[in-house]
């Protein structure tokens, strides 16, 4: 490619020039899922450096895919997808559906990332299916990971979005979930099922058994699992 482009008039080549720069589609997916602030977006793409992310967001703004606005009082900066970017959402979702259906699960599950898994699980939790109490705390542990990467806490409070904590929030834990990372990823993505992985003892529970037995209700799986 000369000058970073394909030098063709074909609409597909023009679309590729706009969308091919690494991370562009993943940034859009994270924003379509509701993230609008820099650090929030970055939690959904933890493998991307802050410097590269800032550069890519500037490029996406210049290309009309995102807008950047700043609150003059608080200084808070918010990024939002534009109308032309939103036209892409069903197309990108269809691409993901194609990949889920046609790329071998063993290939998909070669590269595992607990942070990305938990961040996406967090946003799909059905808080309405959790017990009616002030707060529900569920700790996930992946024993095969290094000590400082193996524990995650989901904290659900009435009337607020579910929070993901990477350090102990200091609350009493209602349910401890211990899992093999590959098993949990496979079950959440729909390559296997929660019941199958639980029966294989690759996912186990200690604590509130009503939470454990209803996990299929409150831990809503990936949209691709269907």
PDB file of C-alpha atoms in Angstrom:
ATOM      1  CA  UNK A   1       0.000   0.000   0.000  1.00  0.00           C
ATOM      2  CA  UNK A   2       1.318   3.438  -0.932  1.00  0.00           C
ATOM      3  CA  UNK A   3       0.860   6.311   1.481  1.00  0.00           C
ATOM      4  CA  UNK A   4      -0.892   3.967   3.893  1.00  0.00           C
ATOM      5  CA  UNK A   5      -3.792   3.240   1.530  1.00  0.00           C
ATOM      6  CA  UNK A   6      -4.799   0.835  -1.215  1.00  0.00           C
ATOM      7  CA  UNK A   7      -4.958   3.506  -3.938  1.00  0.00           C
ATOM      8  CA  UNK A   8      -8.191   2.029  -5.287  1.00  0.00           C
ATOM      9  CA  UNK A   9     -11.615   3.554  -5.853  1.00  0.00           C
ATOM     10  CA  UNK A  10     -13.384   0.358  -4.683  1.00  0.00           C
ATOM     11  CA  UNK A  11     -15.699   1.139  -1.713  1.00  0.00           C
ATOM     12  CA  UNK A  12     -14.423  -1.942   0.127  1.00  0.00           C
ATOM     13  CA  UNK A  13     -10.844  -0.668  -0.109  1.00  0.00           C
ATOM     14  CA  UNK A  14     -11.971   2.728   1.204  1.00  0.00           C
ATOM     15  CA  UNK A  15     -13.762   1.060   4.120  1.00  0.00           C
ATOM     16  CA  UNK A  16     -10.624  -0.944   4.904  1.00  0.00           C
ATOM     17  CA  UNK A  17      -8.490   2.194   4.921  1.00  0.00           C
ATOM     18  CA  UNK A  18     -10.840   3.663   7.525  1.00  0.00           C
ATOM     19  CA  UNK A  19     -11.278   0.578   9.712  1.00  0.00           C
ATOM     20  CA  UNK A  20      -8.123  -1.522   9.346  1.00  0.00           C
ATOM     21  CA  UNK A  21      -5.789   0.424  11.668  1.00  0.00           C
ATOM     22  CA  UNK A  22      -5.208  -1.927  14.598  1.00  0.00           C
ATOM     23  CA  UNK A  23      -7.681  -1.632  17.496  1.00  0.00           C
ATOM     24  CA  UNK A  24     -10.171   0.579  15.617  1.00  0.00           C
ATOM     25  CA  UNK A  25     -13.013  -1.951  15.573  1.00  0.00           C
ATOM     26  CA  UNK A  26     -12.341  -3.063  19.145  1.00  0.00           C
ATOM     27  CA  UNK A  27     -12.502   0.545  20.333  1.00  0.00           C
ATOM     28  CA  UNK A  28     -15.813   0.966  18.531  1.00  0.00           C
ATOM     29  CA  UNK A  29     -17.159  -2.255  20.075  1.00  0.00           C
ATOM     30  CA  UNK A  30     -16.219  -1.053  23.547  1.00  0.00           C
ATOM     31  CA  UNK A  31     -17.934   2.278  22.954  1.00  0.00           C
ATOM     32  CA  UNK A  32     -21.035   0.598  21.531  1.00  0.00           C
ATOM     33  CA  UNK A  33     -21.160  -1.347  24.803  1.00  0.00           C
ATOM     34  CA  UNK A  34     -21.471   1.916  26.734  1.00  0.00           C
ATOM     35  CA  UNK A  35     -17.942   3.045  27.592  1.00  0.00           C
ATOM     36  CA  UNK A  36     -17.403   6.775  26.990  1.00  0.00           C
ATOM     37  CA  UNK A  37     -14.451   7.870  29.149  1.00  0.00           C
ATOM     38  CA  UNK A  38     -10.808   7.199  28.294  1.00  0.00           C
ATOM     39  CA  UNK A  39      -9.988   4.940  31.268  1.00  0.00           C
ATOM     40  CA  UNK A  40     -13.311   3.148  30.940  1.00  0.00           C
ATOM     41  CA  UNK A  41     -12.711   2.423  27.251  1.00  0.00           C
ATOM     42  CA  UNK A  42      -9.180   1.277  28.035  1.00  0.00           C
ATOM     43  CA  UNK A  43     -10.435  -1.339  30.500  1.00  0.00           C
ATOM     44  CA  UNK A  44     -12.109  -3.048  27.558  1.00  0.00           C
ATOM     45  CA  UNK A  45      -8.871  -3.086  25.515  1.00  0.00           C
ATOM     46  CA  UNK A  46      -6.201  -3.674  28.196  1.00  0.00           C
ATOM     47  CA  UNK A  47      -3.587  -4.766  25.675  1.00  0.00           C
ATOM     48  CA  UNK A  48      -3.515  -1.310  24.095  1.00  0.00           C
ATOM     49  CA  UNK A  49      -1.114   1.318  25.407  1.00  0.00           C
ATOM     50  CA  UNK A  50      -2.592   4.676  26.503  1.00  0.00           C
ATOM     51  CA  UNK A  51      -0.419   6.492  23.966  1.00  0.00           C
ATOM     52  CA  UNK A  52      -1.628   4.385  21.051  1.00  0.00           C
ATOM     53  CA  UNK A  53      -5.228   4.605  22.238  1.00  0.00           C
ATOM     54  CA  UNK A  54      -5.077   8.404  22.381  1.00  0.00           C
ATOM     55  CA  UNK A  55      -3.579   8.448  18.862  1.00  0.00           C
ATOM     56  CA  UNK A  56      -6.200   6.087  17.489  1.00  0.00           C
ATOM     57  CA  UNK A  57      -9.074   8.052  19.044  1.00  0.00           C
ATOM     58  CA  UNK A  58      -7.734  11.236  17.444  1.00  0.00           C
ATOM     59  CA  UNK A  59      -7.632   9.487  14.065  1.00  0.00           C
ATOM     60  CA  UNK A  60     -11.159   8.137  14.549  1.00  0.00           C
ATOM     61  CA  UNK A  61     -12.354  11.640  15.427  1.00  0.00           C
ATOM     62  CA  UNK A  62     -10.696  13.059  12.304  1.00  0.00           C
ATOM     63  CA  UNK A  63     -12.378  10.333  10.224  1.00  0.00           C
ATOM     64  CA  UNK A  64     -15.808  11.125  11.639  1.00  0.00           C
ATOM     65  CA  UNK A  65     -16.223   7.910  13.649  1.00  0.00           C
ATOM     66  CA  UNK A  66     -16.204   9.456  17.134  1.00  0.00           C
ATOM     67  CA  UNK A  67     -16.781  12.832  18.740  1.00  0.00           C
ATOM     68  CA  UNK A  68     -14.835  14.223  21.680  1.00  0.00           C
ATOM     69  CA  UNK A  69     -16.409  16.662  24.123  1.00  0.00           C
ATOM     70  CA  UNK A  70     -15.091  18.270  27.297  1.00  0.00           C
ATOM     71  CA  UNK A  71     -17.038  19.502  30.297  1.00  0.00           C
ATOM     72  CA  UNK A  72     -15.670  22.996  30.853  1.00  0.00           C
ATOM     73  CA  UNK A  73     -16.455  22.851  34.573  1.00  0.00           C
ATOM     74  CA  UNK A  74     -15.104  19.417  35.494  1.00  0.00           C
ATOM     75  CA  UNK A  75     -12.631  18.947  32.629  1.00  0.00           C
ATOM     76  CA  UNK A  76     -14.116  15.499  32.007  1.00  0.00           C
ATOM     77  CA  UNK A  77     -13.676  14.272  28.426  1.00  0.00           C
ATOM     78  CA  UNK A  78     -16.284  12.033  26.835  1.00  0.00           C
ATOM     79  CA  UNK A  79     -16.024  10.081  23.578  1.00  0.00           C
ATOM     80  CA  UNK A  80     -19.109   8.990  21.661  1.00  0.00           C
ATOM     81  CA  UNK A  81     -19.632   7.153  18.394  1.00  0.00           C
ATOM     82  CA  UNK A  82     -21.147   9.094  15.506  1.00  0.00           C
ATOM     83  CA  UNK A  83     -24.095   8.202  13.314  1.00  0.00           C
ATOM     84  CA  UNK A  84     -21.860   6.821  10.565  1.00  0.00           C
ATOM     85  CA  UNK A  85     -19.995   4.670  13.111  1.00  0.00           C
ATOM     86  CA  UNK A  86     -23.291   3.377  14.508  1.00  0.00           C
ATOM     87  CA  UNK A  87     -24.284   2.216  11.014  1.00  0.00           C
ATOM     88  CA  UNK A  88     -21.369  -0.210  11.302  1.00  0.00           C
ATOM     89  CA  UNK A  89     -22.526  -1.847  14.545  1.00  0.00           C
ATOM     90  CA  UNK A  90     -24.791  -4.563  13.041  1.00  0.00           C
ATOM     91  CA  UNK A  91     -22.166  -5.247  10.374  1.00  0.00           C
ATOM     92  CA  UNK A  92     -19.413  -5.742  12.956  1.00  0.00           C
ATOM     93  CA  UNK A  93     -21.711  -7.899  15.096  1.00  0.00           C
ATOM     94  CA  UNK A  94     -22.442 -10.040  12.028  1.00  0.00           C
ATOM     95  CA  UNK A  95     -18.681 -10.378  11.491  1.00  0.00           C
ATOM     96  CA  UNK A  96     -18.330 -11.596  15.085  1.00  0.00           C
ATOM     97  CA  UNK A  97     -21.177 -14.074  14.567  1.00  0.00           C
ATOM     98  CA  UNK A  98     -19.456 -15.372  11.440  1.00  0.00           C
ATOM     99  CA  UNK A  99     -16.176 -15.825  13.339  1.00  0.00           C
ATOM    100  CA  UNK A 100     -17.916 -17.531  16.264  1.00  0.00           C
ATOM    101  CA  UNK A 101     -19.571 -19.973  13.893  1.00  0.00           C
ATOM    102  CA  UNK A 102     -16.642 -20.702  11.582  1.00  0.00           C
ATOM    103  CA  UNK A 103     -13.399 -20.349  13.557  1.00  0.00           C
ATOM    104  CA  UNK A 104     -12.507 -23.448  15.551  1.00  0.00           C
ATOM    105  CA  UNK A 105     -13.167 -23.010  19.286  1.00  0.00           C
ATOM    106  CA  UNK A 106      -9.714 -24.355  20.155  1.00  0.00           C
ATOM    107  CA  UNK A 107      -8.166 -21.565  18.086  1.00  0.00           C
ATOM    108  CA  UNK A 108     -10.406 -18.971  19.725  1.00  0.00           C
ATOM    109  CA  UNK A 109      -9.534 -20.225  23.211  1.00  0.00           C
ATOM    110  CA  UNK A 110      -5.756 -20.226  22.641  1.00  0.00           C
ATOM    111  CA  UNK A 111      -5.457 -16.593  23.778  1.00  0.00           C
ATOM    112  CA  UNK A 112      -7.192 -16.090  27.120  1.00  0.00           C
ATOM    113  CA  UNK A 113      -7.410 -12.874  29.124  1.00  0.00           C
ATOM    114  CA  UNK A 114      -9.179 -12.886  32.476  1.00  0.00           C
ATOM    115  CA  UNK A 115      -9.395  -9.083  32.574  1.00  0.00           C
ATOM    116  CA  UNK A 116     -11.253  -8.888  29.271  1.00  0.00           C
ATOM    117  CA  UNK A 117     -13.477 -11.831  30.210  1.00  0.00           C
ATOM    118  CA  UNK A 118     -14.450 -10.314  33.572  1.00  0.00           C
ATOM    119  CA  UNK A 119     -14.968  -6.817  32.108  1.00  0.00           C
ATOM    120  CA  UNK A 120     -17.387  -8.238  29.545  1.00  0.00           C
ATOM    121  CA  UNK A 121     -19.068 -10.542  32.059  1.00  0.00           C
ATOM    122  CA  UNK A 122     -19.603  -7.548  34.339  1.00  0.00           C
ATOM    123  CA  UNK A 123     -21.599  -5.611  31.791  1.00  0.00           C
ATOM    124  CA  UNK A 124     -23.838  -8.613  31.019  1.00  0.00           C
ATOM    125  CA  UNK A 125     -24.783  -9.396  34.638  1.00  0.00           C
ATOM    126  CA  UNK A 126     -28.554  -9.311  35.111  1.00  0.00           C
ATOM    127  CA  UNK A 127     -28.719  -7.504  38.452  1.00  0.00           C
ATOM    128  CA  UNK A 128     -32.499  -8.011  38.570  1.00  0.00           C
ATOM    129  CA  UNK A 129     -31.908 -11.766  38.923  1.00  0.00           C
ATOM    130  CA  UNK A 130     -29.711 -11.292  42.022  1.00  0.00           C
ATOM    131  CA  UNK A 131     -31.180 -11.443  45.551  1.00  0.00           C
ATOM    132  CA  UNK A 132     -32.969  -8.298  46.710  1.00  0.00           C
ATOM    133  CA  UNK A 133     -30.430  -6.959  49.173  1.00  0.00           C
ATOM    134  CA  UNK A 134     -28.297  -3.868  49.579  1.00  0.00           C
ATOM    135  CA  UNK A 135     -25.241  -5.419  47.952  1.00  0.00           C
ATOM    136  CA  UNK A 136     -24.154  -8.708  46.366  1.00  0.00           C
ATOM    137  CA  UNK A 137     -20.454  -9.549  46.140  1.00  0.00           C
ATOM    138  CA  UNK A 138     -19.192 -12.427  43.992  1.00  0.00           C
ATOM    139  CA  UNK A 139     -15.498 -13.307  43.902  1.00  0.00           C
ATOM    140  CA  UNK A 140     -14.050 -15.123  40.893  1.00  0.00           C
ATOM    141  CA  UNK A 141     -10.717 -16.915  41.259  1.00  0.00           C
ATOM    142  CA  UNK A 142      -8.651 -18.444  38.458  1.00  0.00           C
ATOM    143  CA  UNK A 143      -6.029 -20.535  40.318  1.00  0.00           C
ATOM    144  CA  UNK A 144      -3.734 -21.074  37.336  1.00  0.00           C
ATOM    145  CA  UNK A 145      -2.996 -17.357  36.960  1.00  0.00           C
ATOM    146  CA  UNK A 146      -0.237 -15.457  38.815  1.00  0.00           C
ATOM    147  CA  UNK A 147      -1.264 -14.479  42.343  1.00  0.00           C
ATOM    148  CA  UNK A 148      -1.790 -10.804  41.507  1.00  0.00           C
ATOM    149  CA  UNK A 149      -4.003 -11.609  38.499  1.00  0.00           C
ATOM    150  CA  UNK A 150      -6.199 -14.438  39.731  1.00  0.00           C
ATOM    151  CA  UNK A 151      -8.890 -12.671  41.832  1.00  0.00           C
ATOM    152  CA  UNK A 152     -11.794 -10.519  40.612  1.00  0.00           C
ATOM    153  CA  UNK A 153     -14.828  -9.167  42.461  1.00  0.00           C
ATOM    154  CA  UNK A 154     -18.223  -8.311  40.984  1.00  0.00           C
ATOM    155  CA  UNK A 155     -20.117  -5.884  43.223  1.00  0.00           C
ATOM    156  CA  UNK A 156     -23.813  -5.350  42.519  1.00  0.00           C
ATOM    157  CA  UNK A 157     -25.779  -2.646  44.341  1.00  0.00           C
ATOM    158  CA  UNK A 158     -29.402  -1.694  43.968  1.00  0.00           C
ATOM    159  CA  UNK A 159     -29.926   0.948  41.315  1.00  0.00           C
ATOM    160  CA  UNK A 160     -26.307   1.190  40.105  1.00  0.00           C
ATOM    161  CA  UNK A 161     -24.289  -0.586  37.386  1.00  0.00           C
ATOM    162  CA  UNK A 162     -22.383  -3.705  38.428  1.00  0.00           C
ATOM    163  CA  UNK A 163     -18.779  -2.856  39.326  1.00  0.00           C
ATOM    164  CA  UNK A 164     -15.657  -4.920  38.654  1.00  0.00           C
ATOM    165  CA  UNK A 165     -12.878  -4.696  41.247  1.00  0.00           C
ATOM    166  CA  UNK A 166      -9.339  -5.935  40.617  1.00  0.00           C
ATOM    167  CA  UNK A 167      -8.393  -5.555  44.286  1.00  0.00           C
ATOM    168  CA  UNK A 168     -10.339  -6.707  47.315  1.00  0.00           C
ATOM    169  CA  UNK A 169     -13.091  -4.102  47.913  1.00  0.00           C
ATOM    170  CA  UNK A 170     -13.272  -5.139  51.563  1.00  0.00           C
ATOM    171  CA  UNK A 171     -16.871  -6.395  51.553  1.00  0.00           C
ATOM    172  CA  UNK A 172     -18.128  -9.761  52.783  1.00  0.00           C
ATOM    173  CA  UNK A 173     -18.246 -12.141  49.820  1.00  0.00           C
ATOM    174  CA  UNK A 174     -21.589 -13.838  49.175  1.00  0.00           C
ATOM    175  CA  UNK A 175     -20.309 -16.363  46.640  1.00  0.00           C
ATOM    176  CA  UNK A 176     -16.826 -17.633  45.809  1.00  0.00           C
ATOM    177  CA  UNK A 177     -16.490 -18.939  42.240  1.00  0.00           C
ATOM    178  CA  UNK A 178     -13.323 -20.916  41.455  1.00  0.00           C
ATOM    179  CA  UNK A 179     -12.826 -21.747  37.806  1.00  0.00           C
ATOM    180  CA  UNK A 180     -10.412 -22.828  35.140  1.00  0.00           C
ATOM    181  CA  UNK A 181     -10.073 -19.746  32.928  1.00  0.00           C
ATOM    182  CA  UNK A 182     -10.518 -21.695  29.705  1.00  0.00           C
ATOM    183  CA  UNK A 183     -13.645 -23.387  31.070  1.00  0.00           C
ATOM    184  CA  UNK A 184     -15.226 -20.108  32.159  1.00  0.00           C
ATOM    185  CA  UNK A 185     -14.359 -18.406  28.870  1.00  0.00           C
ATOM    186  CA  UNK A 186     -15.728 -21.341  26.884  1.00  0.00           C
ATOM    187  CA  UNK A 187     -18.970 -21.402  28.869  1.00  0.00           C
ATOM    188  CA  UNK A 188     -19.495 -17.637  28.688  1.00  0.00           C
ATOM    189  CA  UNK A 189     -18.757 -17.500  24.968  1.00  0.00           C
ATOM    190  CA  UNK A 190     -21.072 -20.427  24.254  1.00  0.00           C
ATOM    191  CA  UNK A 191     -18.473 -22.956  23.096  1.00  0.00           C
ATOM    192  CA  UNK A 192     -19.651 -25.118  25.989  1.00  0.00           C
ATOM    193  CA  UNK A 193     -22.214 -24.634  28.761  1.00  0.00           C
ATOM    194  CA  UNK A 194     -22.056 -23.681  32.426  1.00  0.00           C
ATOM    195  CA  UNK A 195     -23.744 -26.951  33.368  1.00  0.00           C
ATOM    196  CA  UNK A 196     -21.135 -28.939  31.436  1.00  0.00           C
ATOM    197  CA  UNK A 197     -18.172 -27.148  33.011  1.00  0.00           C
ATOM    198  CA  UNK A 198     -19.709 -27.403  36.498  1.00  0.00           C
ATOM    199  CA  UNK A 199     -20.303 -31.138  36.000  1.00  0.00           C
ATOM    200  CA  UNK A 200     -16.650 -31.518  34.965  1.00  0.00           C
ATOM    201  CA  UNK A 201     -15.700 -29.707  38.211  1.00  0.00           C
ATOM    202  CA  UNK A 202     -13.923 -27.005  36.254  1.00  0.00           C
ATOM    203  CA  UNK A 203     -16.216 -24.415  37.854  1.00  0.00           C
ATOM    204  CA  UNK A 204     -17.065 -24.713  41.550  1.00  0.00           C
ATOM    205  CA  UNK A 205     -18.776 -22.664  44.248  1.00  0.00           C
ATOM    206  CA  UNK A 206     -18.568 -21.918  47.950  1.00  0.00           C
ATOM    207  CA  UNK A 207     -21.069 -19.691  49.728  1.00  0.00           C
ATOM    208  CA  UNK A 208     -24.651 -18.685  48.971  1.00  0.00           C
ATOM    209  CA  UNK A 209     -25.976 -21.684  47.065  1.00  0.00           C
ATOM    210  CA  UNK A 210     -29.031 -19.787  45.853  1.00  0.00           C
ATOM    211  CA  UNK A 211     -26.589 -17.546  43.976  1.00  0.00           C
ATOM    212  CA  UNK A 212     -24.678 -20.577  42.741  1.00  0.00           C
ATOM    213  CA  UNK A 213     -27.707 -22.455  41.448  1.00  0.00           C
ATOM    214  CA  UNK A 214     -29.105 -19.349  39.726  1.00  0.00           C
ATOM    215  CA  UNK A 215     -25.819 -18.420  38.004  1.00  0.00           C
ATOM    216  CA  UNK A 216     -27.357 -19.162  34.623  1.00  0.00           C
ATOM    217  CA  UNK A 217     -29.953 -16.448  35.297  1.00  0.00           C
ATOM    218  CA  UNK A 218     -27.766 -13.581  36.532  1.00  0.00           C
ATOM    219  CA  UNK A 219     -24.565 -14.333  34.588  1.00  0.00           C
ATOM    220  CA  UNK A 220     -25.913 -13.652  31.126  1.00  0.00           C
ATOM    221  CA  UNK A 221     -23.621 -15.113  28.499  1.00  0.00           C
ATOM    222  CA  UNK A 222     -22.099 -13.405  25.474  1.00  0.00           C
ATOM    223  CA  UNK A 223     -24.516 -12.327  22.763  1.00  0.00           C
ATOM    224  CA  UNK A 224     -22.608 -14.714  20.488  1.00  0.00           C
ATOM    225  CA  UNK A 225     -23.467 -17.679  22.719  1.00  0.00           C
ATOM    226  CA  UNK A 226     -26.952 -17.800  21.229  1.00  0.00           C
TER     227      UNK A 226
END
